[in-house]
Coordinates of N, CA and C in Angstrom, one line a residue:
M1119 N 147.4 -132.3 91.1 CA 145.9 -132.4 91.0 C 145.3 -131.4 92.1
P1120 N 144.4 -130.6 91.8 CA 143.8 -129.6 92.8 C 142.9 -130.4 93.8
R1121 N 142.8 -129.8 94.9 CA 142.0 -130.3 96.0 C 140.5 -130.1 95.7
A1122 N 139.7 -131.1 95.8 CA 138.3 -131.0 95.6 C 137.6 -130.6 96.9
K1123 N 136.7 -129.6 96.8 CA 136.1 -129.1 98.1 C 134.6 -129.2 98.0
N1124 N 134.1 -130.0 97.1 CA 132.6 -130.2 96.9 C 131.9 -128.8 96.7
R1125 N 132.2 -128.2 95.7 CA 131.6 -126.9 95.3 C 130.1 -126.9 95.2
V1126 N 129.6 -128.0 94.7 CA 128.2 -128.1 94.5 C 127.4 -128.0 95.8
A1127 N 127.9 -128.7 96.8 CA 127.2 -128.7 98.1 C 127.3 -127.3 98.8
S1128 N 128.5 -126.7 98.7 CA 128.7 -125.4 99.4 C 127.8 -124.3 98.7
R1129 N 127.7 -124.4 97.3 CA 126.9 -123.5 96.6 C 125.4 -123.7 96.9
A1130 N 125.0 -124.9 97.1 CA 123.6 -125.2 97.4 C 123.3 -124.6 98.8
R1131 N 124.2 -124.8 99.8 CA 124.0 -124.3 101.1 C 123.8 -122.7 101.1
R1132 N 124.7 -122.1 100.3 CA 124.6 -120.6 100.2 C 123.3 -120.2 99.5
K1133 N 122.9 -120.9 98.5 CA 121.7 -120.6 97.8 C 120.5 -120.7 98.7
K1134 N 120.5 -121.7 99.6 CA 119.4 -121.9 100.5 C 119.3 -120.7 101.5
I1135 N 120.4 -120.3 102.0 CA 120.4 -119.1 102.9 C 120.0 -117.9 102.2
M1136 N 120.5 -117.7 101.0 CA 120.2 -116.4 100.2 C 118.7 -116.4 99.9
K1137 N 118.1 -117.6 99.6 CA 116.7 -117.6 99.3 C 115.9 -117.3 100.6
Q1138 N 116.4 -117.7 101.7 CA 115.7 -117.3 103.0 C 115.8 -115.9 103.3
A1139 N 116.9 -115.2 102.8 CA 117.1 -113.8 103.1 C 116.4 -112.9 102.1
K1140 N 115.7 -113.5 101.1 CA 114.9 -112.7 100.1 C 113.9 -111.8 100.8
G1141 N 113.9 -110.5 100.5 CA 112.9 -109.6 101.1 C 113.5 -108.8 102.2
F1142 N 114.8 -109.2 102.7 CA 115.4 -108.4 103.7 C 115.9 -107.1 103.2
F1143 N 116.2 -106.1 104.0 CA 116.5 -104.8 103.6 C 118.1 -104.6 103.4
G1144 N 118.5 -103.9 102.4 CA 119.9 -103.6 102.3 C 120.8 -104.7 101.9
R1145 N 122.0 -104.8 102.6 CA 122.9 -105.8 102.3 C 122.5 -107.1 102.9
R1146 N 121.5 -107.1 103.7 CA 121.1 -108.4 104.4 C 120.5 -109.4 103.3
K1147 N 120.1 -108.8 102.2 CA 119.5 -109.7 101.2 C 120.5 -110.2 100.1
N1148 N 121.7 -109.6 100.0 CA 122.5 -110.0 98.8 C 124.0 -110.2 99.2
V1149 N 124.4 -109.9 100.4 CA 125.8 -110.1 100.8 C 125.8 -111.4 101.7
W1150 N 126.6 -112.4 101.3 CA 126.6 -113.7 101.9 C 126.8 -113.6 103.5
T1151 N 127.8 -112.9 103.9 CA 128.1 -112.9 105.4 C 127.0 -112.2 106.2
V1152 N 126.6 -111.1 105.6 CA 125.5 -110.3 106.3 C 124.2 -111.1 106.3
A1153 N 123.9 -111.7 105.1 CA 122.7 -112.5 105.0 C 122.7 -113.7 105.9
K1154 N 123.8 -114.4 106.0 CA 123.9 -115.6 106.9 C 123.6 -115.2 108.3
N1155 N 124.2 -114.1 108.8 CA 123.9 -113.7 110.2 C 122.5 -113.3 110.4
A1156 N 121.9 -112.6 109.4 CA 120.5 -112.1 109.5 C 119.6 -113.3 109.5
V1157 N 119.8 -114.3 108.7 CA 118.9 -115.4 108.6 C 119.0 -116.3 109.9
E1158 N 120.2 -116.4 110.4 CA 120.4 -117.1 111.7 C 119.6 -116.5 112.8
K1159 N 119.8 -115.1 112.9 CA 119.1 -114.4 113.9 C 117.6 -114.5 113.7
A1160 N 117.1 -114.4 112.5 CA 115.7 -114.5 112.2 C 115.1 -115.9 112.6
M1161 N 115.9 -116.9 112.4 CA 115.5 -118.3 112.9 C 115.4 -118.4 114.4
V1162 N 116.3 -117.7 115.1 CA 116.3 -117.7 116.6 C 115.0 -117.0 117.0
Y1163 N 114.7 -115.8 116.4 CA 113.4 -115.1 116.7 C 112.2 -115.9 116.4
A1164 N 112.2 -116.6 115.3 CA 111.1 -117.4 114.9 C 110.8 -118.5 115.9
Y1165 N 111.9 -119.2 116.3 CA 111.7 -120.3 117.3 C 111.2 -119.8 118.6
R1166 N 111.8 -118.7 119.1 CA 111.4 -118.1 120.3 C 109.9 -117.6 120.3
D1167 N 109.5 -117.0 119.2 CA 108.2 -116.4 119.1 C 107.1 -117.4 118.8
R1168 N 107.4 -118.6 118.3 CA 106.4 -119.6 118.2 C 105.9 -120.0 119.6
K1169 N 106.8 -119.9 120.6 CA 106.4 -120.2 122.0 C 105.7 -118.9 122.6
Q1170 N 106.2 -117.8 122.3 CA 105.6 -116.5 122.9 C 104.2 -116.3 122.3
K1171 N 103.9 -116.7 121.1 CA 102.6 -116.5 120.5 C 101.5 -117.2 121.3
K1172 N 101.9 -118.4 121.8 CA 100.9 -119.1 122.7 C 100.6 -118.4 123.9
R1173 N 101.7 -117.8 124.6 CA 101.5 -117.0 125.8 C 100.7 -115.8 125.5
N1174 N 101.0 -115.1 124.4 CA 100.3 -113.8 124.1 C 98.8 -114.1 123.9
F1175 N 98.5 -115.1 123.1 CA 97.1 -115.4 122.9 C 96.3 -115.8 124.1
R1176 N 97.0 -116.6 125.0 CA 96.3 -116.9 126.3 C 96.0 -115.7 127.1
A1177 N 97.0 -114.8 127.2 CA 96.8 -113.5 127.9 C 95.7 -112.7 127.3
L1178 N 95.6 -112.7 126.0 CA 94.5 -111.9 125.3 C 93.1 -112.5 125.6
W1179 N 93.1 -113.9 125.6 CA 91.8 -114.5 125.9 C 91.4 -114.3 127.3
I1180 N 92.3 -114.3 128.3 CA 92.0 -114.0 129.7 C 91.5 -112.6 129.8
M1181 N 92.1 -111.6 129.1 CA 91.6 -110.2 129.2 C 90.2 -110.1 128.7
R1182 N 89.9 -110.8 127.6 CA 88.6 -110.7 127.0 C 87.5 -111.4 127.9
I1183 N 87.9 -112.5 128.5 CA 86.9 -113.2 129.4 C 86.7 -112.3 130.6
N1184 N 87.8 -111.7 131.2 CA 87.7 -110.9 132.3 C 86.7 -109.7 132.1
A1185 N 86.9 -109.1 130.9 CA 86.0 -107.9 130.5 C 84.6 -108.4 130.4
G1186 N 84.3 -109.5 129.8 CA 83.0 -110.0 129.7 C 82.4 -110.4 131.0
A1187 N 83.2 -111.0 131.9 CA 82.7 -111.4 133.2 C 82.4 -110.2 134.1
R1188 N 83.2 -109.2 134.0 CA 83.0 -108.0 134.8 C 81.7 -107.2 134.4
L1189 N 81.3 -107.4 133.2 CA 80.0 -106.8 132.7 C 78.8 -107.4 133.5
H1190 N 79.1 -108.7 133.9 CA 78.0 -109.4 134.7 C 78.3 -109.5 136.2
G1191 N 79.2 -108.6 136.6 CA 79.4 -108.5 138.1 C 80.3 -109.6 138.7
M1192 N 81.2 -110.2 137.9 CA 82.1 -111.2 138.4 C 83.5 -110.9 138.0
S1193 N 84.5 -111.4 138.8 CA 85.9 -111.3 138.3 C 86.2 -112.5 137.5
Y1194 N 87.4 -112.4 136.8 CA 87.8 -113.5 136.0 C 88.0 -114.8 136.8
S1195 N 88.6 -114.7 138.0 CA 88.9 -115.9 138.8 C 87.6 -116.5 139.3
Q1196 N 86.7 -115.7 139.7 CA 85.4 -116.2 140.1 C 84.7 -117.0 139.0
F1197 N 84.7 -116.3 137.8 CA 84.0 -116.9 136.7 C 84.6 -118.2 136.3
M1198 N 85.9 -118.3 136.2 CA 86.6 -119.5 135.8 C 86.4 -120.6 136.8
G1199 N 86.4 -120.2 138.1 CA 86.2 -121.2 139.1 C 84.8 -121.8 139.0
K1200 N 83.8 -121.0 138.8 CA 82.4 -121.5 138.6 C 82.2 -122.3 137.4
V1201 N 82.9 -121.9 136.3 CA 82.9 -122.7 135.0 C 83.4 -124.1 135.3
K1202 N 84.5 -124.2 136.0 CA 85.1 -125.5 136.2 C 84.2 -126.3 137.2
A1203 N 83.6 -125.7 138.2 CA 82.8 -126.3 139.2 C 81.5 -126.9 138.5
N1204 N 81.0 -126.2 137.5 CA 79.8 -126.6 136.8 C 80.1 -127.5 135.6
N1205 N 81.3 -128.0 135.5 CA 81.7 -128.9 134.4 C 81.4 -128.4 133.0
I1206 N 81.6 -127.1 132.8 CA 81.4 -126.5 131.5 C 82.7 -126.7 130.7
E1207 N 82.7 -127.5 129.7 CA 84.0 -127.9 129.0 C 84.3 -127.0 127.8
L1208 N 84.4 -125.7 128.1 CA 84.8 -124.7 127.1 C 86.1 -124.1 127.5
N1209 N 87.0 -124.1 126.5 CA 88.4 -123.5 126.8 C 88.3 -122.0 126.7
R1210 N 89.5 -121.4 127.1 CA 89.5 -119.9 127.1 C 89.4 -119.3 125.7
K1211 N 89.8 -120.0 124.7 CA 89.7 -119.4 123.3 C 88.2 -119.3 123.0
V1212 N 87.5 -120.3 123.2 CA 86.0 -120.3 122.9 C 85.3 -119.3 123.8
L1213 N 85.6 -119.3 125.1 CA 85.0 -118.3 126.0 C 85.3 -116.9 125.6
A1214 N 86.5 -116.6 125.2 CA 86.9 -115.3 124.8 C 86.1 -114.9 123.5
D1215 N 85.9 -115.8 122.6 CA 85.2 -115.5 121.4 C 83.7 -115.2 121.7
L1216 N 83.2 -116.0 122.6 CA 81.8 -115.7 123.0 C 81.6 -114.4 123.7
A1217 N 82.6 -114.0 124.5 CA 82.5 -112.8 125.3 C 82.6 -111.6 124.3
M1218 N 83.5 -111.7 123.2 CA 83.6 -110.6 122.3 C 82.5 -110.5 121.3
N1219 N 82.2 -111.7 120.7 CA 81.3 -111.6 119.5 C 79.9 -112.1 119.7
H1220 N 79.6 -112.9 120.8 CA 78.3 -113.4 121.0 C 78.0 -113.2 122.5
S1221 N 77.7 -111.9 122.8 CA 77.5 -111.6 124.2 C 76.3 -112.2 124.8
E1222 N 75.2 -112.5 124.0 CA 74.0 -113.2 124.6 C 74.4 -114.6 125.0
A1223 N 75.2 -115.3 124.2 CA 75.6 -116.7 124.6 C 76.5 -116.7 125.8
F1224 N 77.4 -115.7 125.9 CA 78.2 -115.5 127.1 C 77.4 -115.2 128.3
A1225 N 76.3 -114.4 128.1 CA 75.4 -114.1 129.3 C 74.7 -115.3 129.7
A1226 N 74.3 -116.2 128.8 CA 73.7 -117.4 129.1 C 74.6 -118.3 129.9
I1227 N 75.8 -118.4 129.6 CA 76.8 -119.1 130.4 C 76.9 -118.6 131.8
V1228 N 77.0 -117.2 131.9 CA 77.1 -116.6 133.2 C 75.8 -116.9 134.1
N1229 N 74.6 -116.8 133.4 CA 73.4 -117.1 134.2 C 73.3 -118.5 134.6
K1230 N 73.9 -119.4 133.8 CA 73.9 -120.8 134.2 C 74.7 -121.1 135.4
I1231 N 75.9 -120.4 135.5 CA 76.8 -120.7 136.6 C 76.5 -119.9 137.9
K1232 N 75.6 -118.9 137.8 CA 75.3 -118.1 139.0 C 74.4 -118.8 140.0

């Protein structure tokens, strides 16, 4: 009697990986060993970059707030210090949006904290 290796489960595992590799270039999309390595590496990048995305956006918001604050004669650190001291409960995301898209509202905040 031949040895049973649960072909159904192993085929399902391969199908799942090959589905994730759909859209990859060259042999990465249709050769099992290459696709498996490519998908594993892609998952590592995805996990890492979910964390990096948060860092990158925070850095972007800080740059935008700094640019807006400097138009009104303040540095970023002075501006944020005064925002905290005056109990203005706006996070960096909202402040950056105001600095970029609603300059009159940002100017009102700067005038309030000066």
